[in-house]
Coordinates of C-alpha atoms in Angstrom, one line a residue:
M19 CA 109.6 103.7 75.3
A20 CA 106.5 103.1 77.2
Q21 CA 104.2 106.0 77.6
T22 CA 104.0 105.2 81.5
Q23 CA 108.1 106.2 81.6
S24 CA 108.3 109.2 83.8
A25 CA 110.1 112.3 82.3
K26 CA 113.1 111.9 84.9
E27 CA 113.4 108.2 83.3
A28 CA 113.5 109.5 79.7
A29 CA 116.3 111.9 80.7
L30 CA 118.5 109.0 81.5
A31 CA 119.5 106.6 78.6
T32 CA 118.2 103.0 79.3
E33 CA 120.3 100.1 78.6
C34 CA 117.7 97.5 77.7
E35 CA 114.3 97.2 77.7
Y36 CA 111.9 94.1 77.4
V37 CA 108.2 93.5 77.6
S38 CA 107.1 90.5 79.3
G39 CA 103.1 90.1 79.6
S40 CA 102.1 92.9 82.0
F41 CA 105.9 93.7 83.1
R42 CA 108.4 96.0 81.2
W43 CA 111.8 95.4 82.4
F44 CA 114.4 98.1 81.9
T45 CA 118.0 98.4 82.9
Y46 CA 120.3 101.1 83.6
A47 CA 124.5 101.0 82.9
P48 CA 126.8 101.1 85.6
D49 CA 128.3 104.3 83.8
V50 CA 124.9 105.9 84.6
T51 CA 123.7 104.6 87.7
G52 CA 127.1 103.8 89.5
L53 CA 125.8 100.1 89.7
R54 CA 123.9 98.3 87.3
L55 CA 120.2 98.9 87.8
I56 CA 117.6 96.3 87.1
C57 CA 114.0 97.8 86.9
L58 CA 110.6 96.1 86.6
E59 CA 107.3 98.1 86.3
D60 CA 103.8 96.7 86.3
L61 CA 102.2 98.1 83.4
E62 CA 98.7 97.6 85.0
T63 CA 99.3 99.1 88.6
G64 CA 102.4 101.7 87.7
T65 CA 104.5 100.2 90.5
V66 CA 108.2 100.0 89.9
V67 CA 110.5 97.9 91.8
T68 CA 114.3 97.9 91.1
T69 CA 117.5 96.3 92.4
T70 CA 121.2 96.9 92.0
V71 CA 123.8 94.3 90.6
A72 CA 127.1 94.2 91.8
N73 CA 128.5 91.7 89.3
P74 CA 126.8 90.8 85.8
E75 CA 128.7 87.4 85.7
Q76 CA 128.3 86.1 89.4
R77 CA 125.4 85.6 91.6
T78 CA 126.9 87.5 94.4
A79 CA 124.6 87.1 97.3
A80 CA 124.2 83.3 96.6
H81 CA 128.1 82.9 96.4
K82 CA 128.4 84.5 99.7
A83 CA 125.7 82.8 101.3
W84 CA 127.2 79.3 100.0
A85 CA 130.7 80.2 101.2
G86 CA 129.4 81.1 104.8
A87 CA 127.2 77.7 104.9
R88 CA 130.5 75.9 104.1
Q89 CA 131.8 77.1 107.4
S90 CA 129.7 74.3 109.3
R91 CA 131.8 71.6 107.2
A92 CA 134.9 73.0 106.0
A93 CA 138.1 73.1 108.2
G94 CA 139.7 75.9 106.3
M95 CA 140.1 79.4 106.7
P96 CA 137.7 81.9 104.8
W97 CA 140.1 82.2 102.0
D98 CA 140.7 78.6 101.9
I99 CA 137.0 78.0 101.4
L100 CA 136.5 80.8 98.9
S101 CA 139.6 79.5 97.1
E102 CA 138.5 75.9 96.8
M103 CA 135.3 77.4 95.2
G104 CA 137.1 79.1 92.7
Q105 CA 139.4 76.0 91.8
K106 CA 136.5 73.9 91.6
G107 CA 134.4 76.1 89.5
V108 CA 131.5 75.7 92.4
D109 CA 128.0 76.9 90.8
P110 CA 126.2 78.5 93.6
D111 CA 122.9 77.4 92.0
Q112 CA 123.9 73.9 92.0
K113 CA 125.2 74.1 95.9
I114 CA 122.1 75.9 97.2
E115 CA 119.9 73.6 95.7
E116 CA 122.0 71.0 97.5
T117 CA 122.0 72.8 100.8
F118 CA 118.2 73.4 100.7
R119 CA 117.0 69.9 99.3
G120 CA 119.4 67.5 100.5
Y121 CA 120.2 69.1 104.0
G122 CA 117.2 71.3 104.6
H123 CA 119.0 74.0 105.6
A124 CA 116.8 77.0 104.9
S125 CA 118.8 79.3 107.1
V126 CA 121.4 79.9 104.6
G127 CA 118.7 81.9 102.9
D128 CA 119.4 84.6 106.1
M129 CA 122.9 84.9 104.8
A130 CA 122.1 86.2 101.4
R131 CA 121.0 90.2 101.5
L132 CA 118.7 91.5 99.1
A133 CA 117.9 95.0 98.5
V134 CA 114.6 96.3 96.7
D135 CA 113.7 99.7 96.0
M136 CA 110.1 100.7 95.0
G137 CA 108.5 103.7 93.4
K138 CA 104.7 104.7 93.1
V139 CA 103.7 102.7 95.7
P140 CA 100.9 103.9 98.1
M141 CA 102.3 104.8 101.7
H142 CA 100.3 101.8 103.2
L143 CA 102.6 99.2 101.3
C144 CA 105.5 101.0 102.9
L145 CA 103.8 100.5 106.4
A146 CA 103.1 96.9 105.7
L147 CA 106.4 96.1 104.5
F148 CA 108.4 97.9 107.4
N149 CA 106.1 96.1 109.6
E150 CA 106.1 92.8 108.5
G151 CA 110.2 92.8 108.3
T152 CA 112.2 91.5 111.2
L153 CA 115.8 91.0 109.5
N154 CA 115.8 93.9 107.3
S155 CA 117.0 97.7 107.1
G156 CA 115.7 100.6 104.5
Q157 CA 114.2 104.1 104.4
E158 CA 110.7 105.4 103.2
K159 CA 110.6 108.7 101.6
S160 CA 110.1 111.3 104.1
T161 CA 107.1 113.7 104.2
R162 CA 109.7 116.5 105.8
Y163 CA 112.3 116.1 103.1
Q164 CA 110.7 115.3 100.0
P165 CA 109.1 118.2 98.0
R166 CA 107.1 115.7 95.8
F167 CA 105.0 115.3 98.6
G168 CA 103.2 118.7 98.0
K169 CA 102.0 117.0 94.6
A170 CA 101.7 113.6 95.4
V171 CA 99.4 111.4 93.1
L172 CA 96.7 109.1 94.9
H173 CA 96.8 105.5 93.9
Q174 CA 94.2 104.6 91.1
L175 CA 91.2 103.4 92.3
H176 CA 91.0 100.4 89.5
N177 CA 93.8 98.6 91.7
Y178 CA 91.1 98.1 94.1
L179 CA 87.7 97.5 92.7
P180 CA 86.9 94.1 90.8
S181 CA 87.1 94.2 87.0
T182 CA 83.3 93.2 86.6
I183 CA 82.3 97.0 87.4
P184 CA 81.5 98.6 83.8
A185 CA 84.1 100.7 82.4
A186 CA 81.9 104.2 82.5
E187 CA 80.9 103.3 86.3
L188 CA 84.7 102.8 87.1
E189 CA 85.7 106.1 85.5
A190 CA 82.9 108.1 87.3
L191 CA 84.0 106.7 90.6
E192 CA 87.8 107.2 89.6
T193 CA 86.7 110.8 89.2
E194 CA 85.1 111.2 92.6
Y195 CA 88.1 109.3 94.1
Q196 CA 90.8 111.4 92.8
A197 CA 89.0 114.4 93.7
F198 CA 90.2 113.4 97.4
G199 CA 93.7 113.8 96.4
A200 CA 93.3 117.0 94.8
L201 CA 91.6 118.3 98.0
S202 CA 94.3 116.8 100.3
L203 CA 96.8 118.7 98.2
S204 CA 95.2 122.1 98.1
L205 CA 94.6 121.9 102.1
F206 CA 98.2 120.9 102.4
A207 CA 99.3 123.8 100.5
R208 CA 96.8 126.2 102.2
Q209 CA 97.9 125.1 105.8
R210 CA 101.7 125.3 104.6
A211 CA 101.4 129.0 103.8
S212 CA 99.3 130.0 107.1
L213 CA 101.6 127.8 109.4
Q214 CA 104.8 129.0 107.6
Q215 CA 103.9 132.6 108.5
A216 CA 102.5 131.7 111.9
F217 CA 105.4 129.7 113.4
A218 CA 108.1 132.3 111.7
E219 CA 106.3 135.2 114.0
Y220 CA 105.7 133.2 117.2
Y221 CA 109.2 131.6 117.2
Q222 CA 111.1 134.6 115.8
A223 CA 112.8 132.9 113.1
D224 CA 115.8 134.5 111.6
L225 CA 115.0 133.8 108.0
T226 CA 118.6 134.7 106.9
D227 CA 120.0 132.0 109.0
P228 CA 119.8 129.0 106.8
A229 CA 119.6 126.4 109.8
Q230 CA 116.6 128.1 111.1
K231 CA 114.9 128.5 107.9
S232 CA 115.6 124.8 107.2
A233 CA 113.9 124.0 110.6
L234 CA 111.2 126.3 110.2
T235 CA 110.2 124.5 106.8
S236 CA 110.8 120.9 108.6
R237 CA 108.3 121.9 111.4
V238 CA 105.8 123.2 109.2
L239 CA 105.8 120.0 107.1
D240 CA 105.6 117.9 110.2
C241 CA 102.2 119.6 110.9
V242 CA 100.9 119.9 107.4
R243 CA 101.7 116.3 106.3
Y244 CA 98.3 115.4 108.4
F245 CA 96.5 116.4 105.3
L246 CA 98.6 114.1 103.2
L247 CA 96.6 110.7 102.2
F248 CA 97.5 106.7 103.3
G249 CA 97.0 105.9 99.4
Q250 CA 99.3 108.7 98.0
W251 CA 102.3 107.8 96.3
S252 CA 105.6 107.1 98.1
G253 CA 108.8 105.4 97.5
M254 CA 111.1 103.2 99.8
S255 CA 114.2 101.1 100.0
F256 CA 113.9 97.9 101.7
E257 CA 116.8 95.3 102.4
T258 CA 116.4 91.8 104.0
S259 CA 117.3 88.3 103.6
A260 CA 116.5 86.1 100.9
R261 CA 114.6 83.8 103.4
D262 CA 112.5 86.7 104.9
W263 CA 111.7 88.0 101.4
S264 CA 110.3 84.7 100.7
R265 CA 108.4 84.8 103.9
I266 CA 106.9 88.3 102.9
I267 CA 106.4 87.7 99.3
G268 CA 104.0 84.6 100.7
E269 CA 102.2 86.9 103.1
L270 CA 101.4 89.6 100.6
K271 CA 100.1 86.8 98.4
A272 CA 97.4 86.1 100.8
S273 CA 96.8 89.9 101.8
P274 CA 93.2 90.7 101.8
L275 CA 94.5 93.6 99.2
A276 CA 94.6 92.3 95.7
Y277 CA 97.1 94.9 94.7
Y278 CA 99.3 93.4 97.2
H279 CA 99.2 90.1 95.4
R280 CA 100.5 91.9 92.1
V281 CA 103.3 93.6 94.2
A282 CA 104.4 90.2 95.6
A283 CA 104.6 88.6 92.2
Q284 CA 106.4 91.7 90.7
I285 CA 109.2 91.3 93.5
E286 CA 109.3 87.7 93.2
K287 CA 110.0 88.1 89.3
L288 CA 112.6 91.0 90.0
L289 CA 114.6 88.8 92.5
S290 CA 114.2 85.4 90.5
P291 CA 113.7 86.1 86.8
T292 CA 113.2 83.4 84.1
P293 CA 116.3 82.0 82.5
E294 CA 115.0 83.6 79.4
E295 CA 114.6 87.0 81.0
E296 CA 117.9 86.7 82.5
K297 CA 119.6 85.9 79.3
I298 CA 117.8 88.9 77.3
L299 CA 118.6 91.5 80.0
S300 CA 122.1 90.2 80.4
Y301 CA 121.1 90.1 84.3
K302 CA 122.5 87.6 86.8
A303 CA 120.0 87.7 89.7
E304 CA 121.8 87.7 92.9
A305 CA 120.4 84.6 94.6
P306 CA 117.2 83.3 93.0
G307 CA 117.7 79.8 94.3
L308 CA 117.2 81.1 97.8
V309 CA 113.7 83.0 97.0
R310 CA 112.0 79.9 98.1
H311 CA 108.7 78.9 99.5
T312 CA 106.7 81.8 98.5
R313 CA 103.6 80.1 98.0
P314 CA 100.4 82.0 99.8
Q315 CA 100.6 81.7 103.4
T316 CA 96.8 81.6 104.4
I317 CA 97.1 80.0 107.4
V318 CA 96.9 83.2 109.4
N319 CA 93.6 84.4 107.5
M320 CA 92.2 81.1 107.5
N321 CA 92.4 80.9 111.3
L322 CA 91.0 84.3 111.5
Q323 CA 87.8 83.3 109.7
A324 CA 87.6 79.9 112.2
L325 CA 88.0 82.4 115.1
H326 CA 85.6 85.1 113.6
Q327 CA 82.9 82.0 113.7
Y328 CA 83.5 80.7 116.9
L329 CA 83.7 84.1 118.7
S330 CA 80.4 85.1 117.1
E331 CA 78.4 81.9 117.7
K332 CA 80.1 80.4 120.8
T333 CA 81.1 83.4 123.0
D334 CA 79.3 86.6 124.3
L335 CA 82.2 88.8 123.3
L336 CA 80.1 90.7 120.8
Q337 CA 77.4 91.5 123.4
A338 CA 80.2 92.0 126.3
V339 CA 82.4 94.5 124.6
T340 CA 81.5 97.8 123.1
I341 CA 82.2 98.4 119.5
R342 CA 83.1 102.1 118.4
R343 CA 81.1 103.4 115.4
G344 CA 79.9 106.7 114.4
A345 CA 81.5 110.0 112.8
P346 CA 85.0 110.8 113.5
A347 CA 85.9 113.6 116.0
C348 CA 89.1 115.0 117.0
V349 CA 90.8 113.0 119.6
A350 CA 94.0 113.5 121.7
Q351 CA 97.0 111.2 121.4
R352 CA 98.3 109.3 124.4
V353 CA 100.4 106.4 125.6
R354 CA 99.2 103.6 127.6
L355 CA 101.3 100.5 129.5
L356 CA 99.2 97.5 129.2
D357 CA 98.8 96.2 132.7
A358 CA 101.4 93.4 133.9
H359 CA 98.2 90.8 134.7
Y360 CA 97.6 90.5 130.8
T361 CA 99.8 87.6 129.4
P362 CA 101.7 87.4 126.5
G363 CA 98.8 85.1 125.4
D364 CA 96.0 87.5 126.2
R365 CA 97.7 90.0 124.3
L366 CA 98.2 87.8 121.1
L367 CA 94.6 86.9 121.2
A368 CA 93.3 90.5 121.5
E369 CA 95.5 91.4 118.5
Y370 CA 93.5 88.7 116.6
I371 CA 90.5 89.7 117.6
L372 CA 91.2 93.7 116.6
L373 CA 91.8 92.3 113.2
L374 CA 88.4 91.3 113.0
W375 CA 86.7 94.0 114.8
P376 CA 89.1 97.0 115.1
G377 CA 86.8 99.3 116.7
M378 CA 86.5 97.2 119.7
E379 CA 87.2 99.1 123.1
R380 CA 90.9 98.0 124.0
V381 CA 90.9 97.5 127.8
P382 CA 87.4 96.1 127.8
L383 CA 88.4 93.5 125.1
L384 CA 91.8 92.6 127.2
D385 CA 89.6 92.1 130.5
W386 CA 87.3 89.7 128.3
V387 CA 90.2 87.7 127.1
H388 CA 91.9 87.5 130.2
R389 CA 88.9 86.3 132.2
Q390 CA 87.8 83.5 130.0
E391 CA 87.8 80.1 131.6
D392 CA 90.9 77.7 131.0
D393 CA 88.9 75.4 128.7
T394 CA 87.7 78.3 126.1
K395 CA 91.2 79.5 126.4
R396 CA 92.5 76.3 125.3
V397 CA 89.9 76.3 122.3
L398 CA 90.9 79.7 121.4
S399 CA 94.6 78.5 121.3
A400 CA 93.8 75.7 118.9
L401 CA 92.4 77.9 116.7
I402 CA 95.3 80.5 116.6
F403 CA 97.8 77.9 116.3
A404 CA 96.2 75.5 113.9
D405 CA 98.4 74.5 111.1
H406 CA 101.7 76.7 112.2
S407 CA 104.7 75.1 113.0
N408 CA 108.5 75.6 112.8
Y409 CA 108.1 75.7 108.9
S410 CA 104.9 77.7 109.2
E411 CA 105.5 80.5 111.4
L412 CA 103.2 82.4 113.5
P413 CA 102.8 86.1 112.0
A414 CA 105.2 88.8 113.1
F415 CA 102.8 90.3 115.4
A416 CA 102.9 87.2 117.6
R417 CA 106.0 88.7 119.3
T418 CA 104.4 89.7 122.5
T419 CA 105.9 90.3 125.6
S420 CA 104.9 91.2 129.3
M421 CA 105.8 94.7 128.3
T422 CA 103.3 96.5 125.7
L423 CA 103.2 100.1 125.1
S424 CA 99.9 100.9 123.3
I425 CA 100.5 104.3 121.2
E426 CA 97.7 105.8 120.5
S427 CA 98.4 108.4 117.9
F428 CA 98.0 109.0 114.2
L429 CA 99.0 107.6 111.0
G430 CA 101.9 110.1 110.5
E431 CA 103.5 109.4 114.1
L432 CA 102.9 105.5 113.3
R433 CA 105.0 105.9 110.5
D434 CA 108.1 107.0 112.8
F435 CA 107.7 104.5 115.5
N436 CA 107.1 101.5 113.0
R437 CA 111.0 102.0 112.3
H438 CA 111.6 100.2 115.7
R439 CA 111.7 97.1 114.3
A440 CA 113.2 95.3 117.2
W441 CA 109.9 95.6 118.7
G442 CA 107.1 93.3 118.0
R443 CA 104.5 95.6 116.5
F444 CA 100.8 95.1 116.1
I445 CA 98.5 97.7 113.7
P446 CA 94.9 96.8 113.6
F447 CA 94.6 97.1 110.0
P448 CA 93.8 94.4 107.6
L449 CA 96.6 95.1 105.4
V450 CA 98.8 91.8 105.2
F451 CA 96.6 89.6 107.6
G452 CA 92.5 89.8 108.2
E453 CA 89.6 89.5 106.2
R454 CA 88.2 91.4 103.6
I455 CA 87.3 95.2 104.5
S456 CA 83.4 95.2 104.8
Q457 CA 81.0 98.4 105.2
D458 CA 81.1 97.4 108.9
T459 CA 84.9 97.3 109.4
M460 CA 85.3 100.6 107.6
E461 CA 82.9 102.3 109.8
Q462 CA 84.7 101.0 112.7
L463 CA 88.1 102.3 111.4
L464 CA 86.7 105.6 110.5
A465 CA 85.4 106.1 114.1
R466 CA 88.9 106.1 115.5
G467 CA 88.7 109.6 114.7
F468 CA 91.7 112.4 114.1
G469 CA 94.3 114.2 115.7
L470 CA 96.2 117.7 115.8
P471 CA 100.0 118.8 115.8
L472 CA 100.8 119.6 119.3
Y473 CA 102.2 123.0 118.2
L474 CA 98.4 123.9 117.7
S475 CA 96.5 122.2 120.3
E476 CA 99.1 123.0 123.0
I477 CA 99.9 126.6 122.4
P478 CA 97.4 129.4 123.3
A479 CA 98.6 131.8 120.7
F480 CA 97.9 129.4 118.0
A481 CA 94.0 128.9 118.9
S482 CA 92.7 130.5 115.5
Y483 CA 95.1 128.2 113.5
K484 CA 94.3 125.2 115.7
A485 CA 90.2 126.2 114.8
A486 CA 91.1 126.4 111.0
F487 CA 93.2 123.1 111.0
E488 CA 90.7 121.2 112.8
Q489 CA 87.7 122.7 110.7
D490 CA 89.6 121.6 107.4
L491 CA 89.9 118.1 108.7
T492 CA 86.4 117.9 110.0
E493 CA 84.9 119.3 106.4
Y494 CA 87.5 116.6 104.7
Y495 CA 86.1 113.8 106.9
Q496 CA 82.4 114.9 106.0
K497 CA 83.1 114.6 102.4
L498 CA 84.7 111.2 102.9
Q499 CA 81.7 109.9 104.8
A500 CA 79.1 111.1 102.1
F501 CA 81.3 109.5 99.5
F502 CA 81.7 106.5 101.5
A503 CA 77.7 106.5 101.7
S504 CA 77.2 106.6 98.2
V505 CA 79.2 104.0 97.3
V506 CA 77.5 101.8 100.0
A507 CA 74.1 102.6 98.4
R508 CA 75.4 101.8 94.9
Y509 CA 77.1 98.5 95.8
G510 CA 76.3 97.3 99.3
D511 CA 78.1 94.3 100.3
T512 CA 79.3 93.2 96.9
I513 CA 82.7 95.1 96.7
D514 CA 85.7 95.6 99.0
Y515 CA 85.8 98.8 101.0
V516 CA 89.7 98.5 101.2
F517 CA 90.2 101.5 98.7
L518 CA 88.9 103.8 101.4
L519 CA 92.0 103.4 103.2
N520 CA 93.7 105.3 100.6
L521 CA 91.8 108.3 101.6
L522 CA 92.4 108.5 105.1
P523 CA 94.6 111.3 106.0
L524 CA 97.8 110.9 108.3
A525 CA 95.7 112.9 111.0
H526 CA 93.9 109.8 111.1
Q527 CA 94.0 107.8 114.8
V528 CA 95.6 104.6 114.7
D529 CA 97.0 102.5 117.7
L530 CA 100.3 100.8 117.6
W531 CA 101.0 98.2 119.9
M532 CA 104.7 97.6 120.7
H533 CA 106.0 94.5 122.7
G534 CA 109.3 95.2 124.0
D535 CA 111.8 94.6 126.7
P536 CA 114.0 97.1 129.3
K537 CA 116.8 97.1 126.4
Q538 CA 114.5 98.6 123.8
A539 CA 112.5 100.7 126.3
L540 CA 115.7 102.7 126.9
Y541 CA 116.5 103.0 123.0
L542 CA 113.2 104.1 122.2
T543 CA 112.4 106.4 124.7
K544 CA 115.9 108.3 124.5
Q545 CA 115.9 108.2 120.7
R546 CA 112.6 109.6 120.2
V547 CA 112.2 112.3 122.6
R548 CA 115.2 114.1 121.1
P549 CA 114.5 117.8 120.1
G550 CA 115.1 117.1 116.1
G551 CA 111.8 114.9 116.0
H552 CA 108.3 115.8 115.3
I553 CA 107.0 117.3 118.8
N554 CA 104.0 115.0 118.8
Y555 CA 106.3 111.7 118.6
R556 CA 108.5 113.3 121.2
A557 CA 105.6 113.8 123.5
L558 CA 104.9 110.1 122.8
A559 CA 108.2 109.1 123.8
Y560 CA 108.3 111.1 126.7
Q561 CA 105.1 109.6 128.3
A562 CA 106.2 106.1 127.3
N563 CA 109.3 106.6 129.2
Q564 CA 107.5 107.9 132.3
L565 CA 105.2 104.7 132.1
L566 CA 107.8 102.6 132.0
A567 CA 110.1 103.9 134.6
A568 CA 107.2 103.8 137.0
S569 CA 106.3 100.2 136.4
D570 CA 109.3 98.7 138.0
P571 CA 111.7 100.0 140.3
Y572 CA 114.4 98.4 138.3
L573 CA 113.3 100.4 135.5
A574 CA 113.5 103.7 137.5
A575 CA 117.0 104.6 136.1
I576 CA 115.7 105.1 132.7
Q577 CA 113.4 107.9 133.4
L578 CA 113.5 111.3 131.7
T579 CA 113.5 114.6 133.7
E580 CA 112.9 117.1 130.7
Q581 CA 109.4 117.2 129.0
P582 CA 109.3 118.1 125.5
D583 CA 108.0 121.6 125.3
P584 CA 105.9 122.7 122.1
A585 CA 106.5 126.4 123.0
S586 CA 110.1 126.2 123.4
R587 CA 112.0 128.3 120.8
A588 CA 115.1 126.6 121.4
E589 CA 113.6 123.1 120.9
F590 CA 111.8 124.3 117.7
F591 CA 115.0 125.3 116.1
D592 CA 117.1 122.3 117.6
R593 CA 117.8 119.7 114.8
S594 CA 119.8 117.3 117.1

């Protein structure tokens, strides 16, 4: 077996292994993993993607999808249609091909659901996938329940820097870079021990009660996760339709992050292997004929480049709206409900601009966008919509509405709110859409600052713990800025600074725009305010609820009356 194989994998008997270029296939039999498990490892990045197969002889998802598609033309009941398929020996590959090419019914791809599990991936990839998904379900490894986050590996630097850097230089940079992963874990462990004792005393935990002991551990982990890094290894399960996978693969291939290009190719190979690979592995992929149109979706990024040029040269945007730069400092979280006079179009253009200049002050930007003359707005509209159509759709963040929450919190909470995929969501991080991250872009992102758990910032009894927590984060950022400065001095604008995103702690401030409707307003705020959740996002959900309820008399009935209380012992131990 390959040296990259983990000890846990080695403990299980693999069924088959096959190396194809930079990829390693390996499989597990049903008597080992319940369902037959197909695994694909990228030997260069270490990322592993897997999927299960229900039937080694049938393309199950494609078969279901074609049977469903037949409903539009076949008069019989479902069993009649499936029986006809069996009697005629219908080949779903052939029928799917005919449906796609002969009739143009790409929507049949939404009838085949495909699940992919991923391991050894940075947290930001999980965030990006959940943010881009629409018809999906899934889970990411939780920092609350996964002990492995106490020793999480930082995604290797060589995945983000050009191969032209000499090997000796790259090795030295890797050492400096990995030191931040070690520092993160040391701070995580130190603060965990400190807060475990402080919280147990303050909330009078009965450590002989398993429920209280478990709640105490979860609350502490909710706090110390702030020291985990955005580029540390995580894992996820992501399930969506074949059609949606095709779109996401195409978007990842066009990302400013080269690592995402490799992940896209890896997922595509897993879901749509070559006939030779299928034969060697005895693997019948679920619906390879439905993973179509996966070419790089470059339209959004090309339009962003044109927009960048126009705004810089033809407007006063850069003179009229302040861009925040400077050393990161401790900031408070808050929620804003964007003013109703900003149209969905205003919000859409503001999002595009924030991908280009993420440090722009939000309200002045929206005001600038709103007050442009109609002729200028039409020019900007043409730049955004250029080359988009019903076949080349706008990005997912274009689902703007007249009800937008701007949640100004931290990466840890953003991962939680990002689960609400019924909302249109926008994060001003150029992960999937945007331009390469320059020195200036990184300075703008860093300047957003960092925050603290409300247990520490809101309860006077924890003042000394708050000071120590904040001091640790301040010193971490100082070291990060010093490393950033040394790399800039060495390489200037010849490299992409995207690797620095990996070094942002989950305490880092990022705003999430959520575009919704009354139905989702009720669900989100009721769901996220419950005592079982982390205090920071409970407080954010309550603030959002108060703003939404006050915005319209017809929404007044959703108003919550009980504000989350960090000091409440009952809430601290309540896991409901």
